Coordinates of C-alpha atoms and ligand atoms in Angstrom, one line a residue:
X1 CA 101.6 127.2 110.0
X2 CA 100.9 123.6 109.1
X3 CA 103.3 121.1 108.9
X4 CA 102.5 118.3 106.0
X5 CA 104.2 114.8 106.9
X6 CA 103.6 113.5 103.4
X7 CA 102.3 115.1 100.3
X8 CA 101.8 113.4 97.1
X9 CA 100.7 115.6 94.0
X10 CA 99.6 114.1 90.3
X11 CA 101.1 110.7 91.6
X12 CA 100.4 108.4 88.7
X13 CA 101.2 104.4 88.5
X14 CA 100.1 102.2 85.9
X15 CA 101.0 98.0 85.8
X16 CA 101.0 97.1 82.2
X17 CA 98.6 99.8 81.1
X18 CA 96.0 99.1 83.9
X19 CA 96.1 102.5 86.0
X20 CA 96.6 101.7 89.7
X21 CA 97.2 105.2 90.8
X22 CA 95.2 107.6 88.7
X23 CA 96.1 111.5 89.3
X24 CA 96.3 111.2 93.2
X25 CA 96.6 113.9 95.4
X26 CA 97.1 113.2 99.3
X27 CA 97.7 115.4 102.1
X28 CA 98.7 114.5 105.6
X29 CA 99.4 117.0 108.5
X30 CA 101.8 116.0 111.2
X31 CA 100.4 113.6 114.1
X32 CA 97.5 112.8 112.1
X33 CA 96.1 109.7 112.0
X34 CA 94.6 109.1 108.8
X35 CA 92.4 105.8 107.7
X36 CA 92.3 105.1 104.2
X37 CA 89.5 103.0 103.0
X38 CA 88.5 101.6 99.5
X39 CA 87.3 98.5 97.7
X40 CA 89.4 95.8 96.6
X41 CA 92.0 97.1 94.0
X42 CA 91.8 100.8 94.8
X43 CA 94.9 101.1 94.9
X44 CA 96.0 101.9 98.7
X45 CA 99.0 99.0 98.9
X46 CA 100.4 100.1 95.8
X47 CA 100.2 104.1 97.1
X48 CA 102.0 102.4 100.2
X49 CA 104.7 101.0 97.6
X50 CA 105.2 104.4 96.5
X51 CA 105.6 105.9 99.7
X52 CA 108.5 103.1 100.7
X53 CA 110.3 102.9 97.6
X54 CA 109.0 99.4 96.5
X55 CA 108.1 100.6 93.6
X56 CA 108.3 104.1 91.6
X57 CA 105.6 105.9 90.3
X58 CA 105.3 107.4 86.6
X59 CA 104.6 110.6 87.4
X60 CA 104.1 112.8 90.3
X61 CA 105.8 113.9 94.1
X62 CA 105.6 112.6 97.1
X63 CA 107.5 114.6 99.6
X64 CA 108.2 114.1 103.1
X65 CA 108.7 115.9 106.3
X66 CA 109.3 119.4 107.4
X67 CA 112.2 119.3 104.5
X68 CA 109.8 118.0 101.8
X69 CA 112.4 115.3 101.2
X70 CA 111.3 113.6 97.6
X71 CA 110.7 109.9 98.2
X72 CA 110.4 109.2 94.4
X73 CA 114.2 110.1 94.1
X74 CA 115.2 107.6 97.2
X75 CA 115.4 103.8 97.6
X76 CA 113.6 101.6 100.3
X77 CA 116.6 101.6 102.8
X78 CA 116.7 105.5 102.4
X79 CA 113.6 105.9 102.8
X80 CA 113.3 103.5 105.7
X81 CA 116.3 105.6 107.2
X82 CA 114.1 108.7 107.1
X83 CA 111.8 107.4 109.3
X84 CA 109.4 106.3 107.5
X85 CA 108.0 102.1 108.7
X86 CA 105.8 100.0 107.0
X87 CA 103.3 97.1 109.1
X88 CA 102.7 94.5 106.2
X89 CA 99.4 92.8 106.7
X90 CA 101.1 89.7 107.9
X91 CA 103.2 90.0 111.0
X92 CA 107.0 89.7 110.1
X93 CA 108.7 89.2 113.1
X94 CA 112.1 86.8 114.1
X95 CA 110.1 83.8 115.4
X96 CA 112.9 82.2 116.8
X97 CA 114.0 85.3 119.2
X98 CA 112.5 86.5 122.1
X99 CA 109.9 89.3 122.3
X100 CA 113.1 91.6 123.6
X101 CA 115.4 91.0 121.0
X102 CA 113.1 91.7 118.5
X103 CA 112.8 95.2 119.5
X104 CA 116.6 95.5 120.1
X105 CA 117.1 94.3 116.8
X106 CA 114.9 97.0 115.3
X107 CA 116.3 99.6 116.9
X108 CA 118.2 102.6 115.4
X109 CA 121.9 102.4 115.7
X110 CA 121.6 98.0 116.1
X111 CA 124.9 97.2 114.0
X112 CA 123.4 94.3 112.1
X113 CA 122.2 91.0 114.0
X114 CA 124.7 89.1 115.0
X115 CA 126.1 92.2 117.1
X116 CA 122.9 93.5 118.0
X117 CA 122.6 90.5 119.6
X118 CA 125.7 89.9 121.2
X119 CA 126.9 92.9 122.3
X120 CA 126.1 94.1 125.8
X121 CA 122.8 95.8 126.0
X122 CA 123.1 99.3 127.6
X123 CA 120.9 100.3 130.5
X124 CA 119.3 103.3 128.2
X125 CA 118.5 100.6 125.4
X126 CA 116.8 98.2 128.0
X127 CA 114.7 101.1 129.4
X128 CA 114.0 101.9 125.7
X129 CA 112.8 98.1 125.0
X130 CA 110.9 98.0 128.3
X131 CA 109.2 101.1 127.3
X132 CA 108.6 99.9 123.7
X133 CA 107.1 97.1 125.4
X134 CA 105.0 98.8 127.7
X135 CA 103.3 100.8 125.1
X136 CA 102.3 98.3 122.9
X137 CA 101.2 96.5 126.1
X138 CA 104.0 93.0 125.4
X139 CA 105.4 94.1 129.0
X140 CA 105.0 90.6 130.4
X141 CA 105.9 88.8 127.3
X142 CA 109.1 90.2 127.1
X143 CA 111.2 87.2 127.2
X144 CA 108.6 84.9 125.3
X145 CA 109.6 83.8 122.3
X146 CA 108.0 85.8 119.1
X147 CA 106.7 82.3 117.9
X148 CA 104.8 81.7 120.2
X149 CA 102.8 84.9 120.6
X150 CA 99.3 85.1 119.6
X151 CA 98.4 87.0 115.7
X152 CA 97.5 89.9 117.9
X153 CA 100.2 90.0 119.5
X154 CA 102.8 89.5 116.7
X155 CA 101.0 92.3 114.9
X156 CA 101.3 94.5 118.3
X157 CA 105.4 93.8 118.4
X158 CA 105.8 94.9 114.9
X159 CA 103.9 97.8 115.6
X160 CA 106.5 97.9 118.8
X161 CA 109.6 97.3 116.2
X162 CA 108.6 99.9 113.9
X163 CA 109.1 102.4 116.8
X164 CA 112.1 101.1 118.5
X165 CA 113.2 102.1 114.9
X166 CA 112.0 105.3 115.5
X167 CA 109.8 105.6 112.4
X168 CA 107.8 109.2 112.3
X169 CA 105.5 108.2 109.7
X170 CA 103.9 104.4 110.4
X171 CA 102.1 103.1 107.7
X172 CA 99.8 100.2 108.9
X173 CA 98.1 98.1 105.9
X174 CA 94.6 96.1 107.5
X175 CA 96.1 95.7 111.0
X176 CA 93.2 94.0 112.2
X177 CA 93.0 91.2 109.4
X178 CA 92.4 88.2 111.6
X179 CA 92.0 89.7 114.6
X180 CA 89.5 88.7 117.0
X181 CA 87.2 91.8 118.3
X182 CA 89.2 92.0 121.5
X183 CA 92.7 92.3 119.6
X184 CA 91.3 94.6 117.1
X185 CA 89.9 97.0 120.1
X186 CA 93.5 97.2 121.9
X187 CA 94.9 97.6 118.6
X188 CA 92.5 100.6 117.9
X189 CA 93.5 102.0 121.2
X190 CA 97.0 101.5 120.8
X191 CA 97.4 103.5 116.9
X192 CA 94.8 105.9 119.1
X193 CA 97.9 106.4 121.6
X194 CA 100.3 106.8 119.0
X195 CA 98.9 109.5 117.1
X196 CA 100.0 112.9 117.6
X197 CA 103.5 112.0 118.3
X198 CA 104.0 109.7 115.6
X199 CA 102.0 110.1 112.0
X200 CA 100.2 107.1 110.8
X201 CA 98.0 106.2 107.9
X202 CA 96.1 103.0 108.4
X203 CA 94.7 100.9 105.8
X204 CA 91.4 99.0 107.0
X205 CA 88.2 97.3 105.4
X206 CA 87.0 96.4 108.9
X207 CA 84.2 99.5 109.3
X208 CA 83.7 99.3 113.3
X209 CA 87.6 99.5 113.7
X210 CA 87.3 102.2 111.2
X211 CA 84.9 103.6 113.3
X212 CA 86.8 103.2 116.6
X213 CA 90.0 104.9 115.4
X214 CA 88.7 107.5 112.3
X215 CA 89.5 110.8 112.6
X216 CA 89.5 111.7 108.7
X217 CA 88.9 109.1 106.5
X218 CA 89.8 109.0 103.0
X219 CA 88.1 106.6 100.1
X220 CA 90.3 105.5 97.6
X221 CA 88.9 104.2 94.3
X222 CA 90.4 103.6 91.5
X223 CA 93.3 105.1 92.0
X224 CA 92.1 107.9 93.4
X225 CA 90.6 109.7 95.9
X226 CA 86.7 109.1 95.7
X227 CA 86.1 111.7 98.6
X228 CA 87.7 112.8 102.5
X229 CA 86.0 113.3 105.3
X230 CA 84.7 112.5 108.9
X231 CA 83.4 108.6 109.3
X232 CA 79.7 110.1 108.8
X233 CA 80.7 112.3 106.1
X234 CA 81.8 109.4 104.1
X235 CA 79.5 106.8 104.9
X236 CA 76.7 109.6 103.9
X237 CA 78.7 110.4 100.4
X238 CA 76.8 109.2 97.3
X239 CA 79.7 108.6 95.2
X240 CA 80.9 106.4 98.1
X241 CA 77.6 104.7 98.6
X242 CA 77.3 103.8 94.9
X243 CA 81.3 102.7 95.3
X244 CA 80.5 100.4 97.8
X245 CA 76.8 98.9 97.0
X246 CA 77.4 99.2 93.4
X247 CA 73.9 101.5 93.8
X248 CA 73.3 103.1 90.1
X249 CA 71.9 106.1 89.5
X250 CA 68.6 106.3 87.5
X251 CA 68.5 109.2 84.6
X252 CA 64.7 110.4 83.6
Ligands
ADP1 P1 94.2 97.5 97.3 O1 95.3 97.4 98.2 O2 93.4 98.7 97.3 O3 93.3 96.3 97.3 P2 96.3 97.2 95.3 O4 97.1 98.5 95.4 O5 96.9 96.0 95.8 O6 94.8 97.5 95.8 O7 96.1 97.0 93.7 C1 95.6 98.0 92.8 C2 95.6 97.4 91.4 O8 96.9 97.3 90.9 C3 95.0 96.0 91.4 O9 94.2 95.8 90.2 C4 96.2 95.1 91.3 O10 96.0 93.9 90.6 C5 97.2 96.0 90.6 N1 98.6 95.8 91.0 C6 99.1 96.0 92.2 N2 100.4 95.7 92.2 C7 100.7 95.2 91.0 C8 101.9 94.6 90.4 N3 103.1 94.6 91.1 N4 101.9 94.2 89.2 C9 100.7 94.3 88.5 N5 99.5 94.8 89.0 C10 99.6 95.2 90.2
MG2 MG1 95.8 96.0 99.8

């Protein structure tokens, strides 16, 4: 049997009668990493909103987990309890600390930051960090200060914070937004590495990052989804080529 990290059934969210989220139905199994794309104003940060709690949809579900928890009855620190951590497009890390106690701070069980920070660091939590670390491949900048890291490599620690909180489901909105093509590869790789252990749905315009991770791709358009498929399977749709070029049909 299949195991659905997140479904959302006739989710509906309208901003003074202007219909961001139009009838949406979204399924997402397990360790899948799903892209979302779709033009400006399709709707895919507001469906993130819904998903974390920032905002509340009119109508419709959006369950989570193996005990199809209902999101739409919780609030953002609830739902961030359940595992569920959100990358925001621009990197919001503690500039002043060090790469290390950025992660510490993050982590699960961290009783606030002023404790977090001065209480002794156990031996399991510094393995923890180094691992973290490792992973998202900020081994050697681990006592650097966060401020001083490159954009790709801000973007790579809060990818590194959102598992030393030990989020299941990571949702990732246009990681590669200023990237240069190195930093967007490594971060392709890296969400490639994470999959399958963790669930994550990454929003992206950029097509040959799209390309590089994509398993199943969904098109979002107004509100809704235009069409799901493999990269190719999209890219070939007509609904999604008309979408995208703005190519008209011509009626005889
Ligand atoms: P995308 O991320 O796909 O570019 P958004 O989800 O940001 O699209 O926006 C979808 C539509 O909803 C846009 O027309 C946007 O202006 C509108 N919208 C989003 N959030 C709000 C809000 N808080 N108040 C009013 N309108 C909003
Ligand atoms: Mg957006």
């Amino acid at each position: 049997m299949k195991n659905f990290i997140l479904t959302a059934e006739g989710v509906n969210k309208t901003f003074d009668g202007f219909k961001a989220i139009s009838d949406l139905n979204f399924y997402m199994d397990e360790g899948e990493l799903r892209t979302v794309i779709g033009p400006n104003g399709a709707g895919k940060t507001t469906f993130l909103d819904l998903i974390t709690g920032r905002s509340k949809p009119d109508a419709g579900t959006i369950q989570f987990g193996r005990e199809s928890t209902e999101l739409t009855k919780l609030n953002e620190y609830q739902i961030y309890r359940l595992g569920i951590g959100r990358k925001f497009q621009t990197p919001t890390v503690y500039v002043d600390h060090t790469v290390f106690e950025n992660i510490l701070l993050s982590m699960e069980g961290s009783r606030g930051v002023f404790s977090a920070l001065f209480a002794r660091v156990t031996p399991a939590q510094r393995e923890r960090i180094h691992d973290i670390l490792k992973t998202v491949g900020l081994g050697e900048k681990i006592d650097a200060k966060a401020g001083s890291l490159a954009h790709g490599q801000k973007q790579w620690l809060e990818i590194g914070m959102l598992l030393a909180q030990n989020a299941k489901l990571l949702l990732v909105d246009e990681p590669a937004a200023g990237m240069t093509d190195e930093e967007t590869a490594k971060t392709g790789e890296l969400l490639l590495s994470l999959a399958g252990r963790h669930s994550i749905i990454v929003i992206e315009h950029d097509m040959v990052f799209v390309r590089q991770i994509a398993k199943k791709v969904t098109v979002l358009h107004q509100g809704t989804i235009l069409c799901e498929g493999s990269v190719d399977e999209v890219q070939n749709n007509e609904r999604v080529i008309e979408v995208y070029l703005g190519r008209k049909h011509h009626h005889n």
